[in-house]
Amino acid sequence: MLKTEEWLLIRDLYSQGFSISEISRRTGYARETVRKYLKKKTAPEPQKRPPKPSKLDPFKPYIQEKLKEGPYTAVRLYREIKEMGFDGGKTIVKDFVREVRPKQGVPAVLRYETKPGVQAQVDWAEMGTVEVDGKVKKLFCFNMILGYSRMRYVEFTLSIDTPTLIQCHLNAFEYFGGFTQEILYDNMKQVVIKRALKSSDSEWNPQFEDFFKCFGFIPRLCRPYRPQTKGKIENTVGFVKRDFFLGRRFTSLEDLNAQVHSWLEWVNSTVHGTTYQIPLERFKEEKLSPLDQVPPYKVVHKETRKVSRDCYISFLGNKYSVPYRFAGRTAELQILEGIFEVYVDYEKVCEHEILPGNCRVSRKKEHFQGLLSEILKENSKCKKDSQIPLKFSDPEVEKRSLDVYEIFSEGGFE
């Protein structure tokens, strides 16, 4: 097809009186071509070339279906199709996702950056429900991010009470190998009971206050209704939902946390979208307070359970035996560092190591010693009580007055 300029040239030569043969010689086009384009009243429209085949073509339907399910990140979709055999680059995946993803506007914010070792941010996220021990429970996600390096820590829990919050902090500190000078929170009741205008004047949750004073970090509270104050953690929560949790399969809480730890290894080793640096590399510049300068801090978490008739309690999908004399009673579990102690009426009756996975049983023989003999005794007693002896009735004898015998002795009734 001729370009617009070439079509105009042919028409101009023809208007000057040149013959078709002369125009053909001057332009190099065949006479049939010259005649064809002289008949056209409008400039020829350029034809679009068919797009070149792309390595991404076989995977585009999969990506589009996934984006219909939820707002998956381009990075996660790249990982998934790579496992399916895609050997192209990450850029074409990002470009395609950007092209097909629905466009949404976002409000502008002013980003606040912190120096190394100064601040971390913490938040909870609700992740739906799971079934544990035959009951439907809410699933929560604890998130902590270091403000300077953007190193992340994530943990899933079944509770958001204060002991759980403290234990998640301890696990995060262990993961990072230290803690920052201050940690930013929203106004969660596990941290603050009554907020004051000045953060340090607030009425803190007593249990959490004991914790942060022991470690010496300063809790900061973000301004009410200003989530952008802790934008780093807000972005982290959303990223965890889209890049890790969405569509995830897991068999237990332990399995889910094992999966998220593997994901953390990847995400903390990947270039961050804001700093354009790898968090693990920036982490080398963090100046965290070391853990060895703080005495060991123990968190006891308490839960109640009903002891079943077969002398077991359920905890996180597994069964644990209890001495048989407490069958049917209500017990308190005190959970601490991988074990839990069982109390009935303030008496410690046993303890167990927490089993990984689910559908497992921890049975201690001593919990059932003497149970069989008691059952046999009880059965024997029931059998004995059920055997009621038979009684034979004496023949009925007519009862007479003694006066009758007096009459017989005197020869009466002749």
Coordinates of C-alpha atoms in Angstrom, one line a residue:
M1 CA 0.0 0.0 0.0
L2 CA 1.2 3.5 -0.9
K3 CA 1.9 6.1 1.8
T4 CA -0.2 9.2 1.9
E5 CA 2.8 11.3 0.5
E6 CA 3.2 9.0 -2.5
W7 CA -0.5 9.2 -3.2
L8 CA -0.4 13.0 -3.1
L9 CA 2.6 12.9 -5.5
I10 CA 0.8 10.8 -8.1
R11 CA -2.3 13.1 -8.0
D12 CA -0.1 16.2 -8.2
L13 CA 1.7 14.9 -11.3
Y14 CA -1.5 13.9 -12.9
S15 CA -3.0 17.4 -12.3
Q16 CA 0.1 18.9 -14.0
G17 CA -0.9 17.0 -17.2
F18 CA 1.5 14.0 -17.1
S19 CA 0.2 10.8 -18.6
I20 CA -0.1 7.6 -16.6
S21 CA 2.9 6.2 -18.5
E22 CA 5.0 9.2 -17.6
I23 CA 3.9 9.1 -14.0
S24 CA 4.8 5.4 -13.9
R25 CA 8.3 6.2 -15.2
R26 CA 8.8 9.0 -12.8
T27 CA 7.6 7.2 -9.6
G28 CA 8.6 3.7 -10.5
Y29 CA 5.1 2.3 -9.9
A30 CA 3.3 0.1 -12.4
R31 CA 0.7 1.8 -14.6
E32 CA -2.1 -0.4 -13.0
T33 CA -1.0 0.9 -9.6
V34 CA -1.0 4.5 -10.8
R35 CA -4.5 4.1 -12.2
K36 CA -5.7 2.4 -9.0
Y37 CA -4.7 5.3 -6.8
L38 CA -5.8 8.0 -9.1
K39 CA -9.3 6.6 -8.8
K40 CA -9.2 6.8 -4.9
K41 CA -10.8 10.0 -3.6
T42 CA -9.3 9.8 -0.2
A43 CA -5.8 9.0 1.1
P44 CA -5.1 5.3 1.6
E45 CA -5.3 4.3 5.3
P46 CA -2.3 2.4 6.6
Q47 CA -3.0 -1.2 7.4
K48 CA -2.1 -2.4 10.9
R49 CA 0.5 -5.1 11.0
P50 CA -0.6 -8.2 12.8
P51 CA 1.1 -8.3 16.2
K52 CA 4.1 -10.4 16.5
P53 CA 3.7 -13.6 18.6
S54 CA 4.8 -13.2 22.2
K55 CA 6.1 -15.7 24.7
L56 CA 3.3 -14.5 27.0
D57 CA 0.5 -15.3 24.6
P58 CA -0.2 -18.9 26.0
F59 CA -0.3 -17.5 29.5
K60 CA -2.5 -14.4 28.9
P61 CA -5.8 -16.2 29.5
Y62 CA -4.5 -17.5 32.8
I63 CA -3.4 -14.0 33.9
Q64 CA -6.8 -12.5 33.0
E65 CA -8.7 -15.2 34.9
K66 CA -6.6 -14.7 38.0
L67 CA -7.2 -10.9 37.8
K68 CA -10.9 -11.6 37.7
E69 CA -10.5 -13.6 41.0
G70 CA -8.7 -10.7 42.8
P71 CA -6.1 -8.0 42.6
Y72 CA -3.0 -10.3 42.3
T73 CA 0.3 -8.5 41.9
A74 CA 2.2 -8.7 38.6
V75 CA 5.2 -10.2 40.5
R76 CA 3.1 -13.0 41.9
L77 CA 1.6 -13.8 38.5
Y78 CA 5.1 -13.8 37.0
R79 CA 6.2 -16.4 39.6
E80 CA 3.2 -18.6 38.9
I81 CA 3.5 -18.6 35.1
K82 CA 7.2 -19.1 35.4
E83 CA 6.5 -22.4 37.3
M84 CA 4.1 -23.2 34.4
G85 CA 6.9 -22.9 31.8
F86 CA 7.1 -19.2 30.9
D87 CA 10.7 -18.3 30.1
G88 CA 10.2 -14.6 29.3
G89 CA 11.0 -11.5 31.3
K90 CA 9.2 -9.9 34.1
T91 CA 8.7 -6.6 32.3
I92 CA 6.3 -7.9 29.6
V93 CA 4.2 -9.5 32.4
K94 CA 4.0 -6.2 34.3
D95 CA 3.1 -4.3 31.1
F96 CA 0.3 -6.8 30.3
V97 CA -1.1 -6.7 33.8
R98 CA -1.0 -2.9 33.8
E99 CA -2.9 -2.9 30.5
V100 CA -5.7 -5.3 31.5
R101 CA -6.1 -4.4 35.2
P102 CA -9.0 -2.0 35.9
K103 CA -7.7 1.5 36.4
Q104 CA -8.3 3.0 39.9
G105 CA -7.3 6.5 41.1
V106 CA -5.6 6.9 44.5
P107 CA -5.3 10.0 46.7
A108 CA -1.9 11.7 46.8
V109 CA 0.0 11.5 50.1
L110 CA 3.3 12.9 51.4
R111 CA 5.7 10.1 52.1
Y112 CA 7.7 10.2 55.4
E113 CA 11.0 8.3 55.6
T114 CA 12.7 7.3 58.8
K115 CA 16.4 6.8 59.5
P116 CA 17.9 3.4 60.2
G117 CA 16.9 1.7 63.4
V118 CA 14.4 4.5 64.4
Q119 CA 10.9 3.1 63.6
A120 CA 8.9 0.0 62.9
Q121 CA 5.2 -0.1 62.1
V122 CA 2.7 -2.7 63.3
D123 CA -0.9 -3.6 62.3
W124 CA -3.4 -6.5 62.3
A125 CA -5.4 -7.7 59.3
E126 CA -8.5 -9.9 59.4
M127 CA -8.2 -12.7 56.8
G128 CA -11.5 -14.5 56.9
T129 CA -12.4 -17.6 58.9
V130 CA -11.0 -21.2 59.3
E131 CA -12.3 -24.3 61.0
V132 CA -10.3 -25.4 64.1
D133 CA -11.3 -28.1 66.5
G134 CA -14.7 -28.3 64.8
K135 CA -15.3 -24.6 65.4
V136 CA -15.2 -21.7 62.9
K137 CA -12.7 -19.1 64.1
K138 CA -11.5 -15.8 62.7
L139 CA -8.0 -15.8 61.1
F140 CA -5.8 -12.8 61.7
C141 CA -2.5 -11.6 60.3
F142 CA 0.2 -9.7 62.3
N143 CA 2.4 -7.5 60.2
M144 CA 5.6 -5.6 61.2
I145 CA 7.8 -3.6 58.8
L146 CA 11.0 -1.8 59.5
G147 CA 10.7 1.8 58.3
Y148 CA 14.1 2.3 56.8
S149 CA 14.9 -1.1 55.2
R150 CA 11.3 -2.2 54.5
M151 CA 12.2 -5.7 56.0
R152 CA 8.9 -7.4 56.7
Y153 CA 7.7 -9.9 59.3
V154 CA 4.3 -11.7 59.0
E155 CA 2.5 -14.2 61.3
F156 CA -1.0 -15.7 61.2
T157 CA -2.9 -16.2 64.5
L158 CA -6.4 -17.1 65.7
S159 CA -6.5 -14.4 68.3
I160 CA -5.7 -10.7 68.6
D161 CA -5.6 -10.4 72.4
T162 CA -2.7 -8.7 74.2
P163 CA -0.7 -11.9 75.0
T164 CA -0.8 -12.9 71.3
L165 CA 0.2 -9.4 70.2
I166 CA 3.2 -9.5 72.6
Q167 CA 4.2 -13.0 71.4
C168 CA 4.1 -11.8 67.8
H169 CA 6.4 -8.9 68.7
L170 CA 8.8 -11.3 70.3
N171 CA 8.8 -13.5 67.2
A172 CA 9.4 -10.5 65.0
F173 CA 12.3 -9.3 67.2
E174 CA 13.8 -12.7 67.0
Y175 CA 13.4 -12.7 63.2
F176 CA 15.1 -9.3 62.8
G177 CA 17.6 -10.0 65.5
G178 CA 16.6 -6.8 67.4
F179 CA 14.1 -4.0 67.6
T180 CA 13.8 -0.3 66.7
Q181 CA 13.7 2.7 69.0
E182 CA 10.0 3.2 68.5
I183 CA 7.0 1.3 67.1
L184 CA 4.0 3.0 65.5
Y185 CA 0.5 1.6 66.1
D186 CA -3.1 2.6 65.4
N187 CA -5.3 3.0 68.5
M188 CA -5.9 -0.7 69.2
K189 CA -7.2 -1.6 72.6
Q190 CA -4.4 -4.2 73.1
V191 CA -2.0 -1.3 73.2
V192 CA -3.8 1.8 74.5
I193 CA -6.9 2.0 76.7
K194 CA -7.4 5.8 76.5
R195 CA -5.5 7.9 74.0
A196 CA -4.3 11.4 75.0
L197 CA -3.4 14.3 72.8
K198 CA 0.2 13.7 73.6
S199 CA 1.0 10.0 72.9
S200 CA 3.1 9.6 76.0
D201 CA 0.3 10.7 78.3
S202 CA -2.1 8.0 77.1
E203 CA -3.4 5.3 79.4
W204 CA -1.7 2.1 78.1
N205 CA -2.9 -1.4 78.3
P206 CA -1.2 -2.6 81.6
Q207 CA 0.1 -5.9 80.1
F208 CA 1.5 -4.2 77.0
E209 CA 3.0 -1.4 79.1
D210 CA 4.9 -3.9 81.1
F211 CA 6.2 -5.3 77.8
F212 CA 7.4 -2.1 76.1
K213 CA 9.0 -0.8 79.4
C214 CA 10.9 -4.1 79.8
F215 CA 12.3 -3.7 76.2
G216 CA 12.7 0.1 76.4
F217 CA 11.1 1.0 73.0
I218 CA 8.7 3.9 72.7
P219 CA 5.1 3.2 71.4
R220 CA 3.8 5.8 69.0
L221 CA 0.1 6.2 68.1
C222 CA -0.9 7.4 64.7
R223 CA -3.4 10.2 64.4
P224 CA -7.1 9.1 64.4
Y225 CA -8.6 8.6 60.9
R226 CA -5.2 9.1 59.3
P227 CA -4.1 5.7 58.0
Q228 CA -1.5 7.3 55.8
T229 CA 0.5 8.1 58.9
K230 CA 1.5 4.4 58.9
G231 CA 1.4 4.0 55.2
K232 CA 4.3 1.6 55.1
I233 CA 2.4 -1.0 57.1
E234 CA -0.9 -0.3 55.3
N235 CA 0.8 -1.1 52.0
T236 CA 2.4 -4.2 53.5
V237 CA -1.0 -5.5 54.7
G238 CA -2.5 -5.1 51.3
F239 CA 0.6 -6.6 49.6
V240 CA 0.4 -9.7 51.9
K241 CA -3.3 -10.2 51.0
R242 CA -2.7 -9.8 47.2
D243 CA 0.7 -11.4 46.7
F244 CA 0.6 -14.2 49.3
F245 CA -2.7 -15.0 50.9
L246 CA -5.2 -14.7 48.0
G247 CA -6.1 -18.2 46.7
R248 CA -3.6 -19.8 49.2
R249 CA -4.1 -23.5 50.2
F250 CA -3.0 -24.7 53.7
T251 CA -3.7 -27.6 56.0
S252 CA -3.2 -26.0 59.4
L253 CA -2.1 -22.8 61.1
E254 CA 1.5 -24.1 61.4
D255 CA 1.5 -25.0 57.7
L256 CA 0.2 -21.4 56.8
N257 CA 3.0 -19.8 58.9
A258 CA 5.6 -22.1 57.3
Q259 CA 4.5 -21.0 53.9
V260 CA 4.5 -17.3 54.8
H261 CA 8.1 -17.6 56.2
S262 CA 9.2 -19.0 52.8
W263 CA 7.4 -16.1 51.1
L264 CA 9.2 -13.7 53.4
E265 CA 12.6 -15.0 52.3
W266 CA 11.6 -14.2 48.8
V267 CA 10.0 -10.8 49.3
N268 CA 12.8 -9.5 51.6
S269 CA 15.3 -10.5 48.9
T270 CA 13.5 -8.7 46.1
V271 CA 13.8 -5.1 45.0
H272 CA 11.3 -2.9 46.9
G273 CA 8.9 -0.8 44.7
T274 CA 9.5 2.4 46.7
T275 CA 13.2 2.3 47.6
Y276 CA 14.3 0.5 44.5
Q277 CA 16.6 -1.5 46.7
I278 CA 16.6 -5.0 48.2
P279 CA 15.4 -4.9 51.9
L280 CA 18.0 -7.4 53.0
E281 CA 20.8 -5.1 51.6
R282 CA 19.3 -2.0 53.3
F283 CA 18.8 -4.0 56.5
K284 CA 22.6 -4.1 56.9
E285 CA 22.4 -0.3 57.7
E286 CA 19.7 -0.8 60.3
K287 CA 20.9 -0.1 63.8
L288 CA 18.6 -2.2 65.9
S289 CA 18.7 -2.6 69.7
P290 CA 20.2 -6.0 70.4
L291 CA 18.0 -8.6 72.2
D292 CA 20.8 -9.8 74.5
Q293 CA 20.5 -6.6 76.5
V294 CA 17.0 -7.4 77.5
P295 CA 16.1 -10.2 80.1
P296 CA 14.0 -13.1 78.8
Y297 CA 10.4 -12.1 78.6
K298 CA 7.8 -14.8 78.9
V299 CA 4.2 -14.5 77.7
V300 CA 1.6 -16.9 79.1
H301 CA -1.5 -17.2 76.9
K302 CA -4.6 -18.7 78.6
E303 CA -7.5 -20.6 77.0
T304 CA -10.3 -22.9 78.4
R305 CA -11.2 -26.3 77.1
K306 CA -13.7 -29.0 78.1
V307 CA -12.2 -32.4 78.9
S308 CA -14.0 -35.1 76.8
R309 CA -15.5 -38.3 78.3
D310 CA -12.6 -40.2 76.7
C311 CA -10.1 -38.0 78.7
Y312 CA -8.8 -35.7 75.9
I313 CA -8.7 -32.0 75.2
S314 CA -8.4 -30.4 71.7
F315 CA -6.0 -27.7 70.8
L316 CA -5.2 -26.3 67.3
G317 CA -6.6 -29.4 65.6
N318 CA -4.7 -32.0 67.8
K319 CA -5.8 -34.1 70.8
Y320 CA -4.0 -34.3 74.2
S321 CA -4.7 -36.7 77.1
V322 CA -5.7 -35.6 80.6
P323 CA -5.8 -37.7 83.8
Y324 CA -9.1 -39.7 83.6
R325 CA -10.4 -38.4 86.9
F326 CA -10.9 -35.0 85.2
A327 CA -13.2 -36.2 82.4
G328 CA -16.0 -33.9 81.8
R329 CA -14.4 -31.0 83.7
T330 CA -13.4 -27.6 82.4
A331 CA -9.7 -27.0 82.2
E332 CA -7.5 -23.9 81.7
L333 CA -4.6 -24.1 79.3
Q334 CA -1.6 -21.9 80.0
I335 CA 0.5 -21.8 76.7
L336 CA 4.1 -20.8 76.8
E337 CA 7.0 -21.4 74.4
G338 CA 5.9 -24.5 72.6
I339 CA 4.2 -26.2 75.6
F340 CA 1.0 -25.8 77.5
E341 CA 0.1 -26.7 81.1
V342 CA -3.4 -27.9 82.0
Y343 CA -5.0 -26.6 85.2
V344 CA -8.3 -27.8 86.8
D345 CA -9.5 -25.7 89.7
Y346 CA -6.1 -24.0 89.9
E347 CA -4.4 -27.4 90.2
K348 CA -1.8 -28.3 87.5
V349 CA -2.8 -31.7 86.3
C350 CA -0.4 -32.2 83.3
E351 CA 1.5 -30.6 80.5
H352 CA 2.1 -31.3 76.8
E353 CA 4.5 -30.2 74.1
I354 CA 2.4 -28.6 71.3
L355 CA 2.3 -30.9 68.3
P356 CA 2.9 -29.5 64.7
G357 CA 0.3 -30.2 62.1
N358 CA -3.2 -31.5 62.8
C359 CA -5.2 -34.6 63.5
R360 CA -2.4 -35.9 65.8
V361 CA -2.8 -37.4 69.3
S362 CA -0.5 -36.9 72.3
R363 CA -1.4 -39.8 74.8
K364 CA 0.4 -40.3 78.1
K365 CA -0.1 -43.8 79.6
E366 CA -0.1 -42.6 83.2
H367 CA -3.3 -40.6 82.5
F368 CA -5.2 -43.8 82.1
Q369 CA -3.6 -46.0 84.8
G370 CA -6.3 -47.4 87.1
L371 CA -9.1 -46.5 84.7
L372 CA -9.8 -50.1 83.6
S373 CA -10.0 -51.4 87.2
E374 CA -12.4 -48.6 88.1
I375 CA -14.6 -49.4 85.1
L376 CA -14.6 -53.1 86.0
K377 CA -15.5 -52.2 89.6
E378 CA -18.3 -50.0 88.5
N379 CA -19.6 -52.6 86.1
S380 CA -19.5 -55.3 88.9
K381 CA -21.4 -53.0 91.3
C382 CA -24.0 -52.3 88.7
K383 CA -24.4 -56.0 88.0
K384 CA -24.7 -56.7 91.7
D385 CA -27.2 -54.0 92.3
S386 CA -29.3 -55.3 89.4
Q387 CA -29.6 -58.8 90.9
I388 CA -32.7 -58.5 93.2
P389 CA -33.3 -61.8 95.2
L390 CA -36.6 -63.6 94.7
K391 CA -38.9 -64.1 97.8
F392 CA -41.4 -67.0 98.2
S393 CA -44.7 -66.0 99.7
D394 CA -45.8 -68.0 102.8
P395 CA -49.2 -69.8 102.6
E396 CA -52.0 -67.7 103.9
V397 CA -53.2 -68.9 107.4
E398 CA -56.6 -67.8 108.7
K399 CA -56.2 -65.7 111.8
R400 CA -58.7 -66.6 114.6
S401 CA -59.4 -65.1 118.0
L402 CA -58.2 -67.1 121.1
D403 CA -61.8 -67.4 122.2
V404 CA -62.4 -69.9 119.5
Y405 CA -59.8 -72.2 121.0
E406 CA -61.4 -71.9 124.4
I407 CA -64.7 -73.1 123.0
F408 CA -62.9 -76.1 121.4
S409 CA -61.3 -77.1 124.7
E410 CA -64.7 -77.0 126.5
G411 CA -66.3 -79.2 123.9
G412 CA -68.1 -76.5 122.1
F413 CA -69.5 -76.7 118.6
E414 CA -71.2 -80.1 119.1

